[in-house]
Coordinates of C-alpha atoms and ligand atoms in Angstrom, one line a residue:
M647 CA 63.9 116.0 124.4
R648 CA 65.7 116.2 120.9
R649 CA 62.7 115.5 118.3
E650 CA 62.4 113.5 115.2
Y651 CA 63.0 116.3 112.2
N652 CA 63.4 113.4 109.6
S653 CA 59.2 113.2 110.1
E654 CA 56.7 113.7 106.9
A655 CA 55.7 116.3 109.3
L656 CA 57.3 119.2 110.3
T657 CA 56.4 122.3 110.6
I658 CA 58.1 125.5 110.4
G659 CA 57.8 129.3 111.8
V660 CA 59.3 131.9 110.3
V661 CA 59.3 135.5 111.2
G662 CA 59.7 138.2 109.5
A663 CA 57.5 137.8 105.8
G664 CA 59.3 140.5 103.9
T665 CA 61.4 139.1 101.0
M666 CA 63.2 136.6 102.5
G667 CA 60.4 135.6 104.5
R668 CA 58.0 135.1 101.6
G669 CA 60.4 132.9 100.0
I670 CA 60.7 130.6 102.2
A671 CA 57.6 129.9 103.2
Q672 CA 56.5 129.1 99.8
I673 CA 59.5 126.7 99.4
A674 CA 58.4 124.8 101.7
A675 CA 54.8 125.0 102.0
Q676 CA 55.8 123.8 98.2
A677 CA 57.6 121.1 99.9
G678 CA 54.5 119.2 101.4
L679 CA 55.7 120.8 105.6
R680 CA 53.8 123.0 107.7
V681 CA 54.4 126.3 107.8
C682 CA 53.2 129.5 110.8
L683 CA 53.7 132.4 109.2
Y684 CA 54.4 135.6 111.1
D685 CA 55.0 139.3 110.7
A686 CA 55.1 142.3 113.4
R687 CA 53.2 144.2 110.7
A688 CA 49.9 142.2 109.6
E689 CA 49.3 144.0 106.4
A690 CA 53.3 142.1 106.0
T691 CA 51.9 139.2 106.7
Q692 CA 49.1 139.4 103.8
A693 CA 51.2 141.1 102.1
A694 CA 53.6 138.2 102.0
L695 CA 50.6 135.8 101.5
G696 CA 49.3 137.5 98.2
A697 CA 52.3 137.7 96.5
I698 CA 53.5 133.4 96.9
E699 CA 49.4 133.2 95.4
K700 CA 51.0 134.9 92.1
V701 CA 53.5 133.4 91.7
L702 CA 52.6 129.9 91.8
V703 CA 49.8 131.6 89.8
R704 CA 52.7 131.8 87.5
L705 CA 54.0 128.1 88.1
V706 CA 50.5 127.4 86.9
D707 CA 50.6 129.3 83.8
K708 CA 53.7 128.6 82.8
G709 CA 52.3 124.9 82.9
R710 CA 54.2 124.2 86.0
M711 CA 52.0 124.0 89.2
E712 CA 49.1 121.9 88.4
Q713 CA 46.5 124.0 89.3
A714 CA 44.8 122.0 92.0
A715 CA 48.3 122.4 94.1
V716 CA 47.5 126.0 94.3
A717 CA 45.2 125.6 97.4
A718 CA 46.8 122.9 98.5
I719 CA 49.7 124.8 98.7
L720 CA 48.8 128.0 100.8
A721 CA 46.2 125.8 102.9
R722 CA 50.0 124.4 104.2
I723 CA 50.9 128.5 105.0
A724 CA 48.9 128.9 108.7
P725 CA 49.2 133.7 109.4
L726 CA 50.0 134.3 112.8
G727 CA 49.1 136.9 114.3
S728 CA 51.2 136.4 117.8
L729 CA 54.5 134.9 118.1
Q730 CA 52.8 132.1 120.6
G731 CA 51.6 130.5 117.6
M732 CA 55.4 128.9 116.7
A733 CA 55.2 126.8 120.7
D734 CA 54.8 124.0 118.3
C735 CA 57.3 124.0 115.1
D736 CA 60.2 121.9 114.9
V737 CA 62.6 124.8 113.5
V738 CA 61.0 128.7 113.6
V739 CA 63.6 130.1 111.4
E740 CA 64.0 134.2 111.5
A741 CA 64.2 137.0 108.6
I742 CA 63.5 139.7 110.3
V743 CA 65.6 143.4 109.9
E744 CA 69.7 142.4 110.1
D745 CA 70.2 144.1 113.0
L746 CA 71.6 141.6 115.8
E747 CA 69.8 143.1 119.5
A748 CA 66.2 142.3 116.8
K749 CA 67.4 139.2 116.1
R750 CA 68.4 138.3 119.9
G751 CA 65.6 139.5 121.2
L752 CA 63.8 137.9 119.2
F753 CA 65.0 134.4 119.7
Q754 CA 64.7 134.7 122.9
E755 CA 60.7 135.8 123.6
L756 CA 60.8 131.9 120.7
E757 CA 63.2 129.9 124.0
A758 CA 60.5 131.7 126.5
I759 CA 57.5 129.5 123.8
C760 CA 58.9 126.9 122.7
G761 CA 60.1 123.7 123.4
E762 CA 64.1 123.3 124.4
G763 CA 64.1 120.8 120.6
T764 CA 62.3 123.2 118.9
I765 CA 65.7 124.7 116.4
L766 CA 66.0 128.3 116.4
A767 CA 67.6 129.5 112.6
S768 CA 68.5 132.7 111.2
N769 CA 67.9 133.5 107.8
T770 CA 71.3 136.4 108.6
S771 CA 74.2 137.9 106.4
S772 CA 76.8 139.4 108.0
L773 CA 76.0 138.5 111.6
S774 CA 77.8 135.8 113.8
I775 CA 75.2 133.0 115.0
T776 CA 77.5 132.6 117.7
A777 CA 76.5 135.9 119.1
M778 CA 73.2 135.6 118.1
A779 CA 73.1 132.3 120.6
A780 CA 74.5 133.6 123.2
A781 CA 71.8 135.1 124.5
C782 CA 70.2 131.9 124.1
E783 CA 69.5 129.7 127.6
Y784 CA 69.9 127.1 125.0
P785 CA 72.4 128.4 122.5
H786 CA 73.9 124.3 120.8
R787 CA 69.3 124.3 118.7
V788 CA 70.0 128.1 116.9
A789 CA 72.2 127.8 113.5
G790 CA 72.2 129.4 111.1
W791 CA 70.1 129.0 107.6
H792 CA 71.1 130.9 104.7
F793 CA 68.7 131.5 102.3
F794 CA 69.5 133.9 98.8
N795 CA 66.7 135.9 97.5
P796 CA 64.9 134.8 95.0
V797 CA 64.5 131.9 97.6
P798 CA 62.2 130.1 95.8
L799 CA 65.1 130.3 92.7
M800 CA 68.7 130.8 94.0
R801 CA 68.7 126.5 95.1
V802 CA 71.4 126.6 97.7
A803 CA 71.1 127.5 101.3
E804 CA 74.1 127.9 103.9
V805 CA 73.8 126.2 107.2
I806 CA 76.3 127.4 110.0
E807 CA 77.4 125.4 112.8
G808 CA 78.1 128.5 115.7
A809 CA 81.0 127.4 118.0
L810 CA 78.0 125.8 120.1
T811 CA 75.5 125.3 117.8
D812 CA 74.6 121.0 118.3
R813 CA 76.1 118.6 115.1
A814 CA 72.3 116.9 115.2
V815 CA 70.1 120.3 114.1
S816 CA 73.0 121.3 111.7
D817 CA 72.1 118.3 110.7
A818 CA 68.3 117.8 110.4
L819 CA 68.5 121.7 108.9
L820 CA 70.8 120.1 106.0
A821 CA 68.3 116.9 105.8
I822 CA 65.7 119.5 105.5
T823 CA 67.0 121.5 102.4
E824 CA 67.7 119.3 100.6
R825 CA 63.9 118.4 101.5
M826 CA 63.2 122.0 100.1
G827 CA 64.5 121.4 97.1
H828 CA 67.9 123.4 97.3
A829 CA 71.4 121.9 98.3
G830 CA 72.5 122.4 102.1
V831 CA 76.3 123.8 102.6
R832 CA 77.8 123.5 105.3
A833 CA 79.8 126.4 107.4
R834 CA 81.9 127.4 110.8
D835 CA 80.4 130.6 111.2
M836 CA 83.0 132.8 110.4
P837 CA 82.2 136.2 108.6
G838 CA 80.8 136.0 105.4
F839 CA 80.2 132.0 105.9
I840 CA 80.7 130.7 102.3
I841 CA 79.4 132.1 99.5
N842 CA 79.5 136.2 100.9
H843 CA 83.2 134.9 102.0
A844 CA 83.8 133.3 98.3
N845 CA 82.8 136.8 96.0
R846 CA 85.7 138.5 97.6
G847 CA 87.7 137.4 94.7
M848 CA 85.9 139.2 92.5
T849 CA 84.4 142.1 93.8
S850 CA 87.9 143.4 95.6
E851 CA 89.9 142.5 92.0
G852 CA 87.4 143.3 89.9
L853 CA 87.8 146.7 91.8
R854 CA 91.3 147.3 92.3
V855 CA 92.4 146.2 88.6
Q856 CA 90.2 149.6 87.7
S857 CA 91.6 151.9 90.3
E858 CA 95.2 151.3 89.0
G859 CA 93.4 153.0 85.6
I860 CA 93.9 148.9 84.2
A861 CA 91.1 149.1 82.3
D862 CA 86.8 150.6 82.9
F863 CA 84.7 148.7 84.0
A864 CA 83.5 148.3 80.4
T865 CA 86.1 146.1 79.6
I866 CA 86.2 143.9 82.6
D867 CA 83.0 143.4 82.5
S868 CA 84.1 141.6 79.1
I869 CA 87.3 139.9 79.1
M870 CA 85.0 138.4 82.7
R871 CA 82.4 137.1 80.7
D872 CA 83.9 136.7 77.4
A873 CA 87.3 135.5 78.3
A874 CA 86.9 133.7 81.6
N875 CA 83.3 132.4 80.4
F876 CA 81.2 133.6 83.9
R877 CA 78.3 134.8 83.7
M878 CA 79.0 138.4 84.9
G879 CA 81.3 140.6 85.0
P880 CA 82.5 142.5 88.6
F881 CA 80.4 145.5 88.2
Q882 CA 77.7 144.3 86.5
L883 CA 76.8 142.5 90.1
L884 CA 77.2 145.0 91.4
D885 CA 74.3 146.6 90.2
L886 CA 72.5 144.0 91.0
L887 CA 72.9 143.0 93.9
G888 CA 72.6 147.0 94.9
L889 CA 76.3 148.9 95.6
D890 CA 74.8 150.3 98.7
V891 CA 74.2 147.0 100.0
A892 CA 77.6 145.5 98.4
E893 CA 79.5 148.5 100.3
T894 CA 77.8 147.2 103.4
V895 CA 79.1 143.7 103.3
I896 CA 82.4 144.8 101.7
E897 CA 83.5 146.6 104.4
S898 CA 82.0 144.4 107.0
I899 CA 83.9 141.2 106.2
Y900 CA 86.9 143.5 105.2
N901 CA 87.2 144.3 108.7
Q902 CA 85.5 141.8 110.3
F903 CA 89.1 140.0 109.8
Y904 CA 90.7 142.8 110.6
Q905 CA 91.8 144.2 107.3
E906 CA 92.6 141.3 105.2
P907 CA 94.5 142.7 102.3
R908 CA 93.1 140.2 100.3
F909 CA 89.5 142.4 101.4
R910 CA 91.0 145.3 100.6
P911 CA 88.0 147.6 99.3
T912 CA 88.5 150.5 97.0
P913 CA 87.5 154.5 97.6
L914 CA 85.7 153.9 94.3
I915 CA 82.5 152.1 95.5
R916 CA 82.0 154.9 98.4
Q917 CA 82.1 157.9 95.9
R918 CA 79.7 156.1 93.7
V919 CA 77.3 155.3 96.5
A920 CA 77.6 158.7 98.6
A921 CA 76.7 159.4 94.5
G922 CA 73.3 158.0 94.9
L923 CA 74.6 155.2 91.8
Y924 CA 73.5 152.5 94.0
G925 CA 72.6 150.0 90.1
R926 CA 70.3 149.1 89.3
K927 CA 67.1 149.9 92.2
S928 CA 68.0 153.3 91.2
G929 CA 68.5 152.9 87.8
H930 CA 71.6 153.7 87.5
G931 CA 75.3 152.3 88.8
F932 CA 78.3 151.9 86.5
Y933 CA 75.9 151.2 84.3
D934 CA 73.3 153.6 83.1
Y935 CA 69.8 151.5 82.9
R936 CA 67.4 154.7 82.9
S937 CA 66.8 153.4 79.1
G938 CA 65.5 149.9 80.3
E939 CA 69.0 148.7 79.2
P940 CA 71.9 148.8 80.2
E941 CA 74.4 151.4 78.3
S942 CA 78.1 150.5 77.3
P943 CA 79.6 153.6 77.8
S944 CA 82.4 151.3 76.2
A945 CA 81.5 149.5 72.9
E946 CA 83.2 147.3 71.2
P947 CA 85.8 149.2 70.0
V948 CA 86.6 149.3 66.2
A949 CA 89.6 146.9 66.3
P950 CA 92.7 147.8 63.8
A951 CA 92.6 146.7 59.6
A952 CA 95.3 144.0 59.7
V953 CA 98.0 144.7 58.0
D954 CA 100.7 141.7 57.7
R955 CA 103.6 141.2 59.4
P956 CA 105.2 139.0 61.3
I957 CA 104.7 137.3 64.8
W958 CA 107.3 136.7 66.8
I959 CA 105.9 134.4 70.1
S960 CA 108.3 133.7 72.2
P961 CA 108.3 130.7 74.1
A962 CA 108.7 131.2 78.0
E963 CA 106.2 129.7 78.6
P964 CA 105.7 127.8 76.4
V965 CA 101.6 126.2 76.7
G966 CA 100.9 130.3 76.5
A967 CA 102.6 130.3 73.4
A968 CA 101.3 126.3 71.8
A969 CA 98.1 127.7 72.6
L970 CA 98.7 131.1 70.8
A971 CA 100.5 129.6 68.0
E972 CA 98.0 127.4 67.0
A973 CA 95.1 130.2 66.9
L974 CA 97.1 132.4 65.0
T975 CA 97.6 129.6 62.7
A976 CA 94.1 128.6 62.0
E977 CA 93.8 132.7 61.0
N978 CA 96.3 133.2 58.4
V979 CA 98.4 135.1 60.8
R980 CA 102.5 134.7 59.4
L981 CA 104.2 133.4 62.2
E982 CA 108.7 133.4 63.1
Q983 CA 110.3 129.8 63.9
G984 CA 113.1 131.7 64.0
E985 CA 114.8 131.5 68.5
A986 CA 114.7 135.2 68.3
P987 CA 112.0 137.9 66.6
S988 CA 113.5 139.3 63.1
N989 CA 113.7 143.5 62.9
E990 CA 110.1 143.5 61.4
A991 CA 108.6 141.2 64.5
I992 CA 105.7 142.5 66.5
I993 CA 107.4 140.1 69.8
V994 CA 104.9 139.0 71.7
V995 CA 104.1 137.4 74.9
T996 CA 103.0 135.1 77.5
P997 CA 103.4 135.8 80.7
L998 CA 101.6 134.0 83.8
G999 CA 101.8 137.5 86.5
Q1000 CA 104.3 139.1 85.1
D1001 CA 102.9 142.9 83.2
T1002 CA 104.1 142.8 79.4
S1003 CA 107.4 145.6 81.2
T1004 CA 109.2 142.9 83.7
A1005 CA 108.3 140.1 81.1
C1006 CA 110.2 141.7 78.4
L1007 CA 113.3 142.6 80.4
E1008 CA 114.3 139.1 81.6
Q1009 CA 113.7 137.7 78.6
G1010 CA 116.1 140.9 77.3
L1011 CA 113.8 141.5 74.4
D1012 CA 112.8 144.4 72.0
P1013 CA 110.7 146.0 74.8
A1014 CA 109.6 149.1 71.8
R1015 CA 108.0 146.0 69.3
T1016 CA 107.2 144.0 72.9
V1017 CA 103.3 142.9 73.6
A1018 CA 101.9 140.9 75.9
V1019 CA 98.5 138.4 75.2
D1020 CA 96.4 136.7 78.7
T1021 CA 97.0 133.3 77.3
L1022 CA 96.0 131.2 80.4
F1023 CA 92.1 131.2 79.3
P1024 CA 90.8 130.3 76.4
L1025 CA 91.4 132.5 73.2
N1026 CA 88.3 132.1 70.8
G1027 CA 86.3 134.0 73.0
R1028 CA 87.4 137.5 74.1
R1029 CA 91.6 137.7 73.9
T1030 CA 92.6 140.3 76.0
L1031 CA 96.5 142.4 74.6
M1032 CA 98.2 144.8 76.9
G1033 CA 101.7 146.4 75.6
S1034 CA 104.1 148.2 78.8
P1035 CA 104.9 152.0 78.4
A1036 CA 107.7 151.2 76.3
T1037 CA 106.0 149.4 73.7
G1038 CA 105.9 151.9 70.3
A1039 CA 101.5 152.8 68.9
D1040 CA 102.4 151.2 65.5
Y1041 CA 103.8 147.9 66.9
L1042 CA 100.2 147.6 70.2
Q1043 CA 98.3 148.3 66.8
A1044 CA 99.3 145.6 64.8
A1045 CA 99.6 143.4 67.0
H1046 CA 95.8 145.2 67.6
G1047 CA 95.0 143.9 64.0
L1048 CA 95.8 140.3 63.7
L1049 CA 94.7 139.1 67.1
A1050 CA 91.1 140.3 66.0
A1051 CA 91.2 139.0 62.5
G1052 CA 89.8 135.7 63.2
G1053 CA 87.1 137.6 64.0
V1054 CA 87.5 137.1 67.8
P1055 CA 86.5 140.3 70.2
V1056 CA 90.0 142.0 71.6
S1057 CA 90.4 144.2 74.8
V1058 CA 93.2 146.8 74.7
V1059 CA 94.7 146.7 78.4
R1060 CA 97.5 148.9 80.2
D1061 CA 100.3 146.8 80.7
S1062 CA 99.1 144.8 83.9
P1063 CA 100.9 141.6 86.4
G1064 CA 98.6 138.8 85.2
F1065 CA 96.6 140.8 82.7
V1066 CA 92.9 141.8 84.5
A1067 CA 91.1 137.6 84.0
Q1068 CA 94.2 136.2 85.4
R1069 CA 94.5 138.9 88.3
V1070 CA 90.9 138.0 89.1
V1071 CA 90.3 134.6 88.8
V1072 CA 93.5 133.8 91.1
L1073 CA 91.9 135.7 93.7
I1074 CA 89.1 134.0 93.6
V1075 CA 90.7 130.7 93.7
T1076 CA 92.9 131.9 96.4
I1077 CA 90.3 132.7 98.6
A1078 CA 88.4 129.6 98.2
C1079 CA 91.7 127.6 99.6
D1080 CA 91.5 130.1 102.4
I1081 CA 88.3 129.3 103.0
A1082 CA 88.7 125.2 102.4
Q1083 CA 92.4 125.1 104.6
Q1084 CA 90.2 127.2 107.5
R1085 CA 88.1 124.6 107.0
I1086 CA 85.0 126.7 107.0
A1087 CA 84.0 124.4 105.2
V1088 CA 84.6 120.8 103.2
P1089 CA 85.7 121.9 99.8
A1090 CA 83.0 119.5 98.0
D1091 CA 80.9 122.1 99.5
I1092 CA 82.4 124.9 98.6
D1093 CA 82.0 125.1 95.1
T1094 CA 78.1 123.5 94.7
A1095 CA 78.0 126.7 97.0
V1096 CA 79.2 129.0 94.6
K1097 CA 78.7 127.6 91.5
R1098 CA 74.8 127.7 93.6
G1099 CA 74.6 131.4 94.7
L1100 CA 77.0 133.2 92.7
G1101 CA 76.1 131.6 89.4
Y1102 CA 80.3 130.8 88.3
P1103 CA 80.6 128.6 85.5
Q1104 CA 82.5 126.0 87.8
G1105 CA 83.4 126.4 91.7
P1106 CA 86.4 127.7 92.3
L1107 CA 89.1 125.1 93.2
E1108 CA 87.4 122.7 90.4
M1109 CA 88.3 126.1 87.9
G1110 CA 91.7 126.2 89.9
D1111 CA 91.9 122.3 88.6
A1112 CA 90.9 123.1 85.6
L1113 CA 93.5 126.3 84.9
G1114 CA 96.3 124.3 86.6
A1115 CA 97.3 124.4 90.0
A1116 CA 100.4 124.8 88.9
R1117 CA 99.4 127.8 86.8
I1118 CA 97.2 129.5 89.4
L1119 CA 100.8 129.4 92.3
R1120 CA 102.5 130.8 89.2
V1121 CA 100.5 134.1 88.4
L1122 CA 100.0 134.5 92.6
E1123 CA 103.7 134.2 93.2
N1124 CA 104.8 137.0 90.4
L1125 CA 102.0 139.6 91.9
E1126 CA 103.0 139.0 95.4
R1127 CA 106.3 140.3 93.6
A1128 CA 105.5 142.6 91.5
Y1129 CA 102.9 144.4 94.4
A1130 CA 104.7 143.1 97.7
E1131 CA 101.6 142.5 99.2
P1132 CA 100.3 140.4 100.6
R1133 CA 96.8 140.6 99.1
Y1134 CA 98.2 137.9 96.7
R1135 CA 100.4 135.8 98.6
P1136 CA 99.2 131.9 97.4
S1137 CA 97.2 130.0 100.0
I1138 CA 99.5 127.2 101.8
W1139 CA 95.6 125.1 100.8
L1140 CA 96.7 125.8 97.3
S1141 CA 100.7 126.0 97.1
R1142 CA 101.1 122.5 98.9
R1143 CA 98.5 120.9 96.7
A1144 CA 100.0 122.4 94.1
R1145 CA 103.8 121.2 94.3
L1146 CA 102.1 117.6 94.9
G1147 CA 100.3 117.9 91.7
L1148 CA 97.0 116.9 94.4
S1149 CA 93.7 117.8 92.6
L1150 CA 93.0 121.7 95.1
L1151 CA 89.4 119.7 95.7
Q1152 CA 91.4 116.6 98.3
E1153 CA 90.8 117.2 101.1
D1154 CA 92.7 116.7 105.0
Ligands
NAD637 P1 62.1 142.5 103.9 O1 63.3 144.3 105.4 O2 62.3 142.3 103.5 O3 61.3 141.9 105.5 C1 61.9 141.6 106.9 C2 60.7 141.6 107.3 O4 61.0 141.9 108.9 C3 60.0 142.7 107.0 O5 58.5 142.6 107.3 C4 59.6 143.3 109.1 O6 57.9 143.9 109.4 C5 59.5 142.5 109.6 N1 60.0 142.8 111.2 C6 61.1 143.5 110.9 N2 61.2 142.8 112.5 C7 60.5 142.1 113.0 C8 60.4 141.9 114.6 N3 60.9 141.8 115.9 N4 58.9 140.1 114.1 C9 58.6 140.3 113.2 N5 59.3 141.1 112.4 C10 59.8 141.6 111.9 O7 63.7 141.7 104.8 P2 64.9 140.8 104.0 O8 65.1 141.4 102.9 O9 63.5 139.4 104.2 O10 66.0 140.1 104.5 C11 65.9 139.8 106.0 C12 66.4 138.8 106.7 O11 66.8 137.8 105.9 C13 67.8 139.9 107.1 O12 68.7 139.3 108.3 C14 68.3 140.4 105.9 O13 69.8 140.4 106.2 C15 68.7 138.6 105.4 N6 68.7 138.2 104.2 C16 68.1 139.2 103.2 C17 68.8 138.8 102.0 C18 68.1 139.8 100.5 O14 68.4 139.4 99.0 N7 67.5 141.0 101.2 C19 70.3 138.1 101.3 C20 69.4 136.4 102.3 C21 69.9 137.1 104.1

């Protein structure tokens, strides 16, 4: 018998009253749903109730909740002494230990207790919903319901359809998610679902750039924050997640996709885990938190004084060249207008996905005097400058001084196809395009999930549109040429839309 999942009086069962279970119980009760809460350890259930009360009282203190609401919310959460009490639940969501056999065993127990109409949902981050459902008599009622930590603040949940999940089941969970004040996004049962899958670009390419000696981690983070407008760079994010947890996710998604080269990690992360450098939770990860504040090993370097030397900007990339010329003109930097640089000029190229070496050789420019500036991103937050191994130190220094003269910080990195931010961002965009191409989720849901779950300033597809799909494609094609690695192959979803001049959000 199918239940009415849109009825006012829904009861949600939550099994596992740890970090996630208590968060789910809290937002469900706040939304007016009845909650049954069970944990194998009775003291964990009591601790969860105490923790929820504390959170609610804090909301009252901040004036965000009426005092009377606290008792009403708590009254809606019934602590259970055994699983038997779950019999009448409309949905039971498990947030127990991340172990497939434990979850399969729990679902079998629940099937013996609950009617066929009860939805069985799992908050797993990494296990297959299909494999969990396969242990059940009625696999069509099993789905993933993936919340994020801390549940009340991370206002998104992925609803995951296993191979046999009924559409009505995922529809019901999406509606309940919205009722609980979170955005519900639908995903197919694939490794990493949407959000952990979409975050591969940031972490794997950030690590790759560092491992190639292009820039240190703090510089990479600064560029991702100040130039590309992310709230955090990849190393801050890793420190926040915990490197031990992140390593498991990184390796599991890489291996579940049969060693997909885009997701290949570097040995650096395992080494840091071996050293106990877990991040914020252990006081030391990439950054050192022991003094209470993140300590950056490379504080902002002092820019050299600006010398009066002309800059000649190559017109090979007209959009980037024009943006740089406009910024430098406003800062009173002397620009040469001739078709070729004079003998005293610093030569600046603005490549997309090319390193300085390739750009200057292709354009027939003097390598000793050529530097490159990243113009894919606005030039008013932070500027990324790089030379080639042939660039004279005096030219690089002079370029640094002139680029910094207007007060915008400059990061100097080693020669790299795509600098730092171009590489990380195009990986983020192309992976999101792959997610769309593989029909793991629809484009709008991919963007919603990433914005809410990862705090990116824009969804990755929207970001690709804003920067220009054709330019993203150029960066990828040049990266692929430079490294001869399938890691950088453009997603077919991206190349098709870039060539047709369509939005990356355009479905087919
Ligand atoms: P946790 O360790 O904080 O809590 C798990 C709770 O489950 C414990 O209180 C434990 O006593 C109880 N438990 C274990 N086995 C049980 C069983 N068989 N029956 C009843 N209770 C049982 O764990 P958590 O961080 O809340 O994670 C729970 C689930 O949510 C995991 O599957 C995890 O992968 C997933 N998840 C965690 C996060 C996160 O950031 N913590 C985010 C998303 C998803």
